[in-house]
mmCIF file of C-alpha atoms and ligand atoms in Angstrom:
data_model
loop_
_atom_site.group_PDB
_atom_site.id
_atom_site.type_symbol
_atom_site.label_atom_id
_atom_site.label_comp_id
_atom_site.label_asym_id
_atom_site.label_seq_id
_atom_site.Cartn_x
_atom_site.Cartn_y
_atom_site.Cartn_z
ATOM 1 C CA PRO A 1 6.272 10.125 31.035
ATOM 2 C CA THR A 2 4.752 13.392 32.187
ATOM 3 C CA VAL A 3 1.948 14.654 29.988
ATOM 4 C CA LEU A 4 4.069 17.435 28.473
ATOM 5 C CA ALA A 5 6.839 14.924 27.659
ATOM 6 C CA LEU A 6 4.312 13.108 25.462
ATOM 7 C CA PHE A 7 4.401 16.084 23.095
ATOM 8 C CA SER A 8 8.186 16.006 22.667
ATOM 9 C CA MET A 9 9.504 15.287 19.168
ATOM 10 C CA HIS A 10 13.013 14.703 20.496
ATOM 11 C CA SER A 11 14.865 12.026 18.460
ATOM 12 C CA LYS A 12 12.033 11.826 15.910
ATOM 13 C CA VAL A 13 12.564 12.327 12.160
ATOM 14 C CA ALA A 14 9.743 13.978 10.215
ATOM 15 C CA ILE A 15 9.014 14.675 6.555
ATOM 16 C CA ILE A 16 6.571 17.397 5.466
ATOM 17 C CA THR A 17 5.513 17.710 1.826
ATOM 18 C CA GLY A 18 4.486 21.216 0.832
ATOM 19 C CA GLY A 19 6.852 22.256 3.627
ATOM 20 C CA GLY A 20 8.271 25.184 1.679
ATOM 21 C CA ARG A 21 5.638 27.646 2.836
ATOM 22 C CA GLY A 22 2.209 28.096 4.400
ATOM 23 C CA ILE A 23 0.710 25.479 6.702
ATOM 24 C CA GLY A 24 3.428 22.918 5.890
ATOM 25 C CA LEU A 25 6.233 25.272 6.900
ATOM 26 C CA GLU A 26 4.477 26.153 10.184
ATOM 27 C CA ILE A 27 4.124 22.447 11.026
ATOM 28 C CA ALA A 28 7.792 21.889 10.145
ATOM 29 C CA LEU A 29 8.844 24.715 12.483
ATOM 30 C CA ALA A 30 6.680 23.364 15.281
ATOM 31 C CA TYR A 31 8.230 19.892 14.962
ATOM 32 C CA ALA A 32 11.767 21.294 14.849
ATOM 33 C CA GLU A 33 11.067 23.461 17.886
ATOM 34 C CA ALA A 34 9.805 20.346 19.698
ATOM 35 C CA GLY A 35 13.096 18.592 18.919
ATOM 36 C CA ALA A 36 12.561 16.722 15.622
ATOM 37 C CA ARG A 37 14.872 16.559 12.629
ATOM 38 C CA VAL A 38 12.553 17.830 9.892
ATOM 39 C CA TYR A 39 12.766 17.529 6.106
ATOM 40 C CA CYS A 40 10.647 19.943 4.061
ATOM 41 C CA LEU A 41 9.815 18.602 0.587
ATOM 42 C CA ASP A 42 8.457 21.046 -1.995
ATOM 43 C CA LEU A 43 8.432 21.877 -5.712
ATOM 44 C CA PRO A 44 10.958 24.745 -6.085
ATOM 45 C CA GLU A 45 14.562 23.730 -6.677
ATOM 46 C CA LYS A 46 15.729 26.120 -3.965
ATOM 47 C CA PRO A 47 13.804 27.021 -0.816
ATOM 48 C CA SER A 48 12.289 30.494 -0.552
ATOM 49 C CA GLU A 49 13.837 33.344 1.407
ATOM 50 C CA GLU A 50 11.106 32.876 4.039
ATOM 51 C CA TRP A 51 12.201 29.239 4.428
ATOM 52 C CA GLY A 52 15.832 30.345 4.842
ATOM 53 C CA VAL A 53 14.898 32.740 7.637
ATOM 54 C CA CYS A 54 13.005 29.912 9.347
ATOM 55 C CA LYS A 55 15.998 27.565 9.095
ATOM 56 C CA ALA A 56 18.239 30.198 10.665
ATOM 57 C CA TRP A 57 15.759 30.463 13.549
ATOM 58 C CA VAL A 58 15.737 26.675 14.017
ATOM 59 C CA ASN A 59 19.565 26.559 13.962
ATOM 60 C CA ASP A 60 19.657 29.282 16.562
ATOM 61 C CA LEU A 61 17.175 27.418 18.719
ATOM 62 C CA SER A 62 18.909 24.057 18.508
ATOM 63 C CA GLY A 63 22.520 25.208 18.310
ATOM 64 C CA GLU A 64 25.116 24.901 21.013
ATOM 65 C CA GLY A 65 23.659 25.672 24.384
ATOM 66 C CA GLY A 66 20.171 24.976 23.001
ATOM 67 C CA LYS A 67 18.256 22.331 24.900
ATOM 68 C CA ARG A 68 16.784 20.750 21.782
ATOM 69 C CA ASN A 69 18.303 18.915 18.824
ATOM 70 C CA GLY A 70 15.837 20.010 16.153
ATOM 71 C CA ALA A 71 16.935 20.670 12.570
ATOM 72 C CA LEU A 72 15.338 21.827 9.323
ATOM 73 C CA GLU A 73 16.391 20.621 5.856
ATOM 74 C CA TYR A 74 14.976 21.312 2.404
ATOM 75 C CA THR A 75 14.695 18.841 -0.512
ATOM 76 C CA GLN A 76 13.062 19.400 -3.890
ATOM 77 C CA CYS A 77 10.298 16.869 -4.550
ATOM 78 C CA ASP A 78 7.282 16.708 -6.849
ATOM 79 C CA VAL A 79 4.818 14.428 -5.075
ATOM 80 C CA THR A 80 3.057 13.554 -8.338
ATOM 81 C CA GLN A 81 6.184 11.553 -9.295
ATOM 82 C CA GLN A 82 5.658 8.252 -7.484
ATOM 83 C CA ARG A 83 9.096 6.634 -7.854
ATOM 84 C CA ALA A 84 10.998 9.873 -7.238
ATOM 85 C CA THR A 85 8.964 10.523 -4.077
ATOM 86 C CA TRP A 86 9.609 6.977 -2.820
ATOM 87 C CA ASP A 87 13.347 7.383 -3.551
ATOM 88 C CA ILE A 88 13.693 10.781 -1.849
ATOM 89 C CA VAL A 89 11.921 9.565 1.283
ATOM 90 C CA ALA A 90 13.974 6.344 1.276
ATOM 91 C CA ARG A 91 17.225 8.343 1.077
ATOM 92 C CA ILE A 92 16.204 10.500 4.045
ATOM 93 C CA ALA A 93 15.204 7.446 6.100
ATOM 94 C CA GLU A 94 18.511 5.726 5.245
ATOM 95 C CA LYS A 95 20.557 8.786 6.160
ATOM 96 C CA GLU A 96 18.742 9.247 9.483
ATOM 97 C CA GLY A 97 18.290 5.534 10.170
ATOM 98 C CA ARG A 98 14.590 6.112 10.857
ATOM 99 C CA LEU A 99 11.375 7.877 9.916
ATOM 100 C CA ASP A 100 8.736 8.597 12.554
ATOM 101 C CA VAL A 101 6.332 11.159 11.132
ATOM 102 C CA CYS A 102 5.150 12.122 7.666
ATOM 103 C CA VAL A 103 2.790 15.007 6.916
ATOM 104 C CA ALA A 104 1.297 15.102 3.392
ATOM 105 C CA CYS A 105 0.527 18.806 3.119
ATOM 106 C CA ALA A 106 1.280 19.536 -0.569
ATOM 107 C CA GLY A 107 -1.922 20.587 -2.295
ATOM 108 C CA ILE A 108 -3.353 22.927 -4.916
ATOM 109 C CA LEU A 109 -6.651 24.765 -5.278
ATOM 110 C CA ARG A 110 -8.290 25.796 -8.561
ATOM 111 C CA GLY A 111 -11.851 26.898 -9.232
ATOM 112 C CA SER A 112 -14.193 26.362 -12.154
ATOM 113 C CA ASP A 113 -17.947 26.179 -12.700
ATOM 114 C CA VAL A 114 -18.975 22.551 -12.342
ATOM 115 C CA LEU A 115 -20.391 22.402 -15.882
ATOM 116 C CA GLU A 116 -17.152 23.764 -17.338
ATOM 117 C CA TRP A 117 -14.417 21.648 -15.692
ATOM 118 C CA ASP A 118 -11.818 20.698 -18.287
ATOM 119 C CA GLY A 119 -10.842 17.029 -17.930
ATOM 120 C CA ASP A 120 -7.091 17.680 -18.023
ATOM 121 C CA ASP A 121 -7.316 20.424 -15.366
ATOM 122 C CA TRP A 122 -9.490 18.155 -13.188
ATOM 123 C CA GLU A 123 -6.904 15.370 -13.435
ATOM 124 C CA LYS A 124 -4.020 17.748 -12.663
ATOM 125 C CA LEU A 125 -5.675 18.713 -9.388
ATOM 126 C CA MET A 126 -6.436 15.081 -8.516
ATOM 127 C CA LYS A 127 -2.853 14.133 -9.347
ATOM 128 C CA VAL A 128 -1.473 16.484 -6.671
ATOM 129 C CA ASN A 129 -4.241 16.349 -4.052
ATOM 130 C CA VAL A 130 -5.073 12.639 -4.214
ATOM 131 C CA SER A 131 -2.360 10.658 -6.036
ATOM 132 C CA GLY A 132 0.412 12.819 -4.556
ATOM 133 C CA VAL A 133 -0.948 12.211 -1.058
ATOM 134 C CA LEU A 134 -1.086 8.453 -1.730
ATOM 135 C CA PHE A 135 2.499 8.431 -3.082
ATOM 136 C CA THR A 136 3.719 10.370 -0.018
ATOM 137 C CA ALA A 137 1.943 8.056 2.429
ATOM 138 C CA GLN A 138 3.284 5.015 0.569
ATOM 139 C CA ALA A 139 6.819 6.394 0.599
ATOM 140 C CA ALA A 140 6.690 6.959 4.358
ATOM 141 C CA GLY A 141 4.699 3.834 5.231
ATOM 142 C CA ARG A 142 7.192 1.622 3.379
ATOM 143 C CA GLN A 143 10.118 3.038 5.366
ATOM 144 C CA MET A 144 8.280 2.802 8.696
ATOM 145 C CA ALA A 145 7.134 -0.779 8.003
ATOM 146 C CA ALA A 146 10.595 -1.917 6.837
ATOM 147 C CA ARG A 147 12.156 -0.571 10.050
ATOM 148 C CA GLY A 148 9.413 -1.730 12.416
ATOM 149 C CA ILE A 149 8.725 1.876 13.439
ATOM 150 C CA LYS A 150 5.288 2.678 14.861
ATOM 151 C CA GLY A 151 5.111 5.921 12.907
ATOM 152 C CA SER A 152 2.461 8.570 12.403
ATOM 153 C CA ILE A 153 1.191 9.571 8.952
ATOM 154 C CA ILE A 154 -0.857 12.762 8.779
ATOM 155 C CA LEU A 155 -2.767 13.781 5.670
ATOM 156 C CA ILE A 156 -3.918 17.391 5.328
ATOM 157 C CA ALA A 157 -7.523 17.225 4.131
ATOM 158 C CA SER A 158 -9.958 20.159 4.535
ATOM 159 C CA MET A 159 -13.392 21.073 5.815
ATOM 160 C CA SER A 160 -14.126 21.023 2.046
ATOM 161 C CA GLY A 161 -13.994 17.218 2.254
ATOM 162 C CA ARG A 162 -17.203 17.386 4.328
ATOM 163 C CA ILE A 163 -19.008 20.504 3.091
ATOM 164 C CA THR A 164 -18.990 22.634 -0.029
ATOM 165 C CA ASN A 165 -17.658 26.128 0.641
ATOM 166 C CA PRO A 166 -20.610 28.531 0.217
ATOM 167 C CA ASP A 167 -20.479 30.344 -3.165
ATOM 168 C CA MET A 168 -17.093 28.879 -4.145
ATOM 169 C CA HIS A 169 -16.992 26.773 -7.331
ATOM 170 C CA TRP A 170 -14.477 24.245 -6.083
ATOM 171 C CA ALA A 171 -15.935 20.858 -7.152
ATOM 172 C CA ALA A 172 -12.549 19.292 -7.951
ATOM 173 C CA TYR A 173 -10.947 20.455 -4.698
ATOM 174 C CA ASN A 174 -13.930 19.328 -2.591
ATOM 175 C CA THR A 175 -13.905 15.934 -4.289
ATOM 176 C CA SER A 176 -10.147 15.564 -3.789
ATOM 177 C CA LYS A 177 -10.363 16.322 -0.069
ATOM 178 C CA SER A 178 -13.207 13.813 0.421
ATOM 179 C CA ALA A 179 -10.939 11.267 -1.237
ATOM 180 C CA VAL A 180 -8.155 12.121 1.219
ATOM 181 C CA LEU A 181 -10.490 11.380 4.168
ATOM 182 C CA GLN A 182 -11.273 7.905 2.811
ATOM 183 C CA LEU A 183 -7.656 7.268 1.824
ATOM 184 C CA SER A 184 -6.608 8.041 5.391
ATOM 185 C CA ARG A 185 -9.136 5.621 6.906
ATOM 186 C CA SER A 186 -8.029 2.939 4.430
ATOM 187 C CA ILE A 187 -4.351 3.434 5.320
ATOM 188 C CA ALA A 188 -5.172 3.446 9.043
ATOM 189 C CA CYS A 189 -6.975 0.107 8.811
ATOM 190 C CA GLU A 190 -4.374 -1.574 6.577
ATOM 191 C CA LEU A 191 -1.310 -0.393 8.507
ATOM 192 C CA GLY A 192 -2.837 -0.548 12.001
ATOM 193 C CA PRO A 193 -1.561 -4.120 12.580
ATOM 194 C CA LYS A 194 1.997 -2.800 12.021
ATOM 195 C CA GLY A 195 1.405 -0.085 14.633
ATOM 196 C CA ILE A 196 1.494 2.670 11.999
ATOM 197 C CA ARG A 197 -1.162 5.355 12.512
ATOM 198 C CA CYS A 198 -2.832 7.564 9.904
ATOM 199 C CA ASN A 199 -5.064 10.573 10.611
ATOM 200 C CA THR A 200 -6.283 13.676 8.801
ATOM 201 C CA ILE A 201 -6.384 17.326 9.781
ATOM 202 C CA SER A 202 -9.254 19.264 8.191
ATOM 203 C CA PRO A 203 -8.604 22.998 8.400
ATOM 204 C CA GLY A 204 -11.194 25.656 7.698
ATOM 205 C CA TYR A 205 -10.141 28.886 5.976
ATOM 206 C CA VAL A 206 -6.490 29.661 6.727
ATOM 207 C CA TYR A 207 -4.789 32.845 5.543
ATOM 208 C CA THR A 208 -2.032 31.587 3.200
ATOM 209 C CA ALA A 209 -0.943 32.133 -0.426
ATOM 210 C CA MET A 210 -3.595 29.580 -1.440
ATOM 211 C CA THR A 211 -6.529 31.580 -0.067
ATOM 212 C CA LYS A 212 -4.924 34.984 -0.686
ATOM 213 C CA ALA A 213 -5.170 34.335 -4.439
ATOM 214 C CA PHE A 214 -8.973 34.339 -4.096
ATOM 215 C CA LEU A 215 -9.197 37.093 -1.468
ATOM 216 C CA ASP A 216 -7.142 39.475 -3.623
ATOM 217 C CA ASN A 217 -9.600 38.986 -6.491
ATOM 218 C CA GLU A 218 -12.812 39.761 -4.622
ATOM 219 C CA PRO A 219 -12.866 42.706 -2.175
ATOM 220 C CA ASN A 220 -15.786 41.495 -0.038
ATOM 221 C CA LEU A 221 -14.728 37.844 0.151
ATOM 222 C CA MET A 222 -12.834 38.207 3.437
ATOM 223 C CA ASN A 223 -15.972 39.503 5.174
ATOM 224 C CA LYS A 224 -18.053 36.707 3.660
ATOM 225 C CA TRP A 225 -15.657 33.992 4.773
ATOM 226 C CA CYS A 226 -15.306 35.439 8.288
ATOM 227 C CA ALA A 227 -19.100 35.434 8.687
ATOM 228 C CA GLN A 228 -19.219 31.712 7.872
ATOM 229 C CA ASN A 229 -17.650 30.367 11.068
ATOM 230 C CA ALA A 230 -18.440 30.671 14.757
ATOM 231 C CA LEU A 231 -15.245 32.588 15.588
ATOM 232 C CA GLY A 232 -15.788 35.176 12.849
ATOM 233 C CA ARG A 233 -12.260 35.132 11.412
ATOM 234 C CA LEU A 234 -9.742 33.164 9.335
ATOM 235 C CA ALA A 235 -7.057 31.026 10.999
ATOM 236 C CA ASN A 236 -3.399 31.960 10.925
ATOM 237 C CA PRO A 237 -1.282 29.095 9.570
ATOM 238 C CA ASP A 238 0.506 28.797 12.930
ATOM 239 C CA GLU A 239 -2.827 27.745 14.486
ATOM 240 C CA MET A 240 -2.341 24.351 12.790
ATOM 241 C CA ARG A 241 0.813 23.698 14.836
ATOM 242 C CA GLY A 242 -0.812 22.353 18.001
ATOM 243 C CA ILE A 243 -3.016 19.791 16.299
ATOM 244 C CA ALA A 244 -0.109 18.629 14.093
ATOM 245 C CA LEU A 245 2.132 18.241 17.146
ATOM 246 C CA PHE A 246 -0.591 16.222 18.891
ATOM 247 C CA LEU A 247 -0.936 13.823 15.942
ATOM 248 C CA GLY A 248 2.791 13.539 15.243
ATOM 249 C CA SER A 249 3.834 12.932 18.851
ATOM 250 C CA ASP A 250 3.224 10.223 21.460
ATOM 251 C CA ALA A 251 0.317 12.321 22.789
ATOM 252 C CA SER A 252 -1.948 10.571 20.262
ATOM 253 C CA THR A 253 -0.798 6.924 20.371
ATOM 254 C CA PHE A 254 -4.381 5.507 20.309
ATOM 255 C CA CYS A 255 -5.578 7.922 17.629
ATOM 256 C CA THR A 256 -5.853 6.477 14.127
ATOM 257 C CA GLY A 257 -8.362 6.693 11.281
ATOM 258 C CA SER A 258 -9.687 9.947 12.701
ATOM 259 C CA ASP A 259 -10.297 13.354 11.173
ATOM 260 C CA LEU A 260 -9.517 16.356 13.363
ATOM 261 C CA VAL A 261 -11.486 19.392 12.196
ATOM 262 C CA VAL A 262 -9.869 22.780 12.906
ATOM 263 C CA ASP A 263 -12.316 25.150 11.248
ATOM 264 C CA GLY A 264 -13.434 27.793 13.760
ATOM 265 C CA GLY A 265 -16.785 26.017 13.874
ATOM 266 C CA GLN A 266 -17.644 26.370 10.177
ATOM 267 C CA THR A 267 -18.860 22.772 9.800
ATOM 268 C CA ALA A 268 -20.823 23.058 13.062
ATOM 269 C CA TRP A 269 -23.379 25.113 11.166
HETATM 270 P P1 NAD B 1 0.238 26.929 0.012
HETATM 271 O O1 NAD B 1 -0.096 27.074 -1.427
HETATM 272 O O2 NAD B 1 0.831 28.074 0.747
HETATM 273 O O3 NAD B 1 1.213 25.677 0.222
HETATM 274 C C1 NAD B 1 1.102 24.517 -0.536
HETATM 275 C C2 NAD B 1 2.496 24.017 -0.847
HETATM 276 O O4 NAD B 1 2.383 22.789 -1.584
HETATM 277 C C3 NAD B 1 3.298 25.000 -1.723
HETATM 278 O O5 NAD B 1 4.554 25.284 -1.144
HETATM 279 C C4 NAD B 1 3.430 24.255 -3.034
HETATM 280 O O6 NAD B 1 4.644 24.537 -3.746
HETATM 281 C C5 NAD B 1 3.378 22.796 -2.581
HETATM 282 N N1 NAD B 1 3.047 21.908 -3.695
HETATM 283 C C6 NAD B 1 2.077 22.051 -4.632
HETATM 284 N N2 NAD B 1 2.146 21.059 -5.534
HETATM 285 C C7 NAD B 1 3.186 20.251 -5.158
HETATM 286 C C8 NAD B 1 3.768 19.072 -5.703
HETATM 287 N N3 NAD B 1 3.310 18.501 -6.827
HETATM 288 N N4 NAD B 1 4.818 18.511 -5.049
HETATM 289 C C9 NAD B 1 5.310 19.084 -3.920
HETATM 290 N N5 NAD B 1 4.812 20.206 -3.373
HETATM 291 C C10 NAD B 1 3.764 20.785 -3.993
HETATM 292 O O7 NAD B 1 -1.125 26.468 0.692
HETATM 293 P P2 NAD B 1 -1.532 26.119 2.204
HETATM 294 O O8 NAD B 1 -2.725 26.920 2.487
HETATM 295 O O9 NAD B 1 -0.387 26.154 3.122
HETATM 296 O O10 NAD B 1 -2.041 24.618 2.001
HETATM 297 C C11 NAD B 1 -1.415 23.492 2.570
HETATM 298 C C12 NAD B 1 -2.426 22.341 2.607
HETATM 299 O O11 NAD B 1 -3.519 22.696 3.441
HETATM 300 C C13 NAD B 1 -3.028 21.994 1.239
HETATM 301 O O12 NAD B 1 -3.170 20.594 1.129
HETATM 302 C C14 NAD B 1 -4.386 22.664 1.292
HETATM 303 O O13 NAD B 1 -5.315 22.062 0.433
HETATM 304 C C15 NAD B 1 -4.730 22.482 2.747
HETATM 305 N N6 NAD B 1 -5.757 23.407 3.247
HETATM 306 C C16 NAD B 1 -5.565 24.751 3.179
HETATM 307 C C17 NAD B 1 -6.568 25.585 3.646
HETATM 308 C C18 NAD B 1 -6.457 27.084 3.595
HETATM 309 O O14 NAD B 1 -7.466 27.762 3.848
HETATM 310 N N7 NAD B 1 -5.306 27.644 3.300
HETATM 311 C C19 NAD B 1 -7.743 25.053 4.187
HETATM 312 C C20 NAD B 1 -7.894 23.678 4.243
HETATM 313 C C21 NAD B 1 -6.887 22.861 3.772
#
């Protein structure tokens, strides 16, 4: 195949948790645009208005006369529920007859001084950011393995898995993202013999609802964060599309157990 054909998602089926908004939705749109049938899994019963607008765009793109066969679907799923997550992913794989790519993007961020962390709040964060990522990867890996598909599992970690964000009291989040890096390597090594790959993407600061919650609370925070990376700005969520397409497509067939850092150079300092 030509090098650009390697990046095609034509005839692939992809699942994205946390695909209702933010980084997950951007990755879903990129996959659909590249030809995949994409299932966005997220907490709300009904997708947001933003999601609906995106689906209309994908339909337009892949409709009659369109060169691609991409599609976007929404399914409610709480990734902290292990059996339910397995079942939802199994139903999608059965309906489509395959599952090629799974992106575990669902995550939450809470702050607290390290000496004050309440045990229940700590566990709630770990349940989504670590257990939920495991349950998602299991759900997808089981379907890929059962069908003999050499699929790609992508876990969204963070630069916070490698460094602590200056001045931010995010011990639980940082710990959870470090866990995701090790989980990914463990999955890569265990499932490698089946041809299933697992990699992480570690974004730096991205302007989404997750970071906006903090930026809205502290007027000078945007300037502080921008000064912390080499490019002097935050990423837009659509800047995660290229790296996700690389890892989800046949452009990265020898890439497993790796962590791709997309942080504007923040961890280079
Ligand atoms: P976001 O809050 O916009 O999106 C996260 C999505 O996950 C939401 O739609 C939310 O409903 C969903 N979600 C939360 N709990 C869930 C659950 N139990 N089951 C299913 N879905 C659930 O945030 P985002 O910035 O798009 O973050 C996406 C991922 O990227 C997260 O894992 C986050 O930690 C990671 N990340 C974000 C940044 C950043 O600066 N925004 C940086 C590094 C990593």
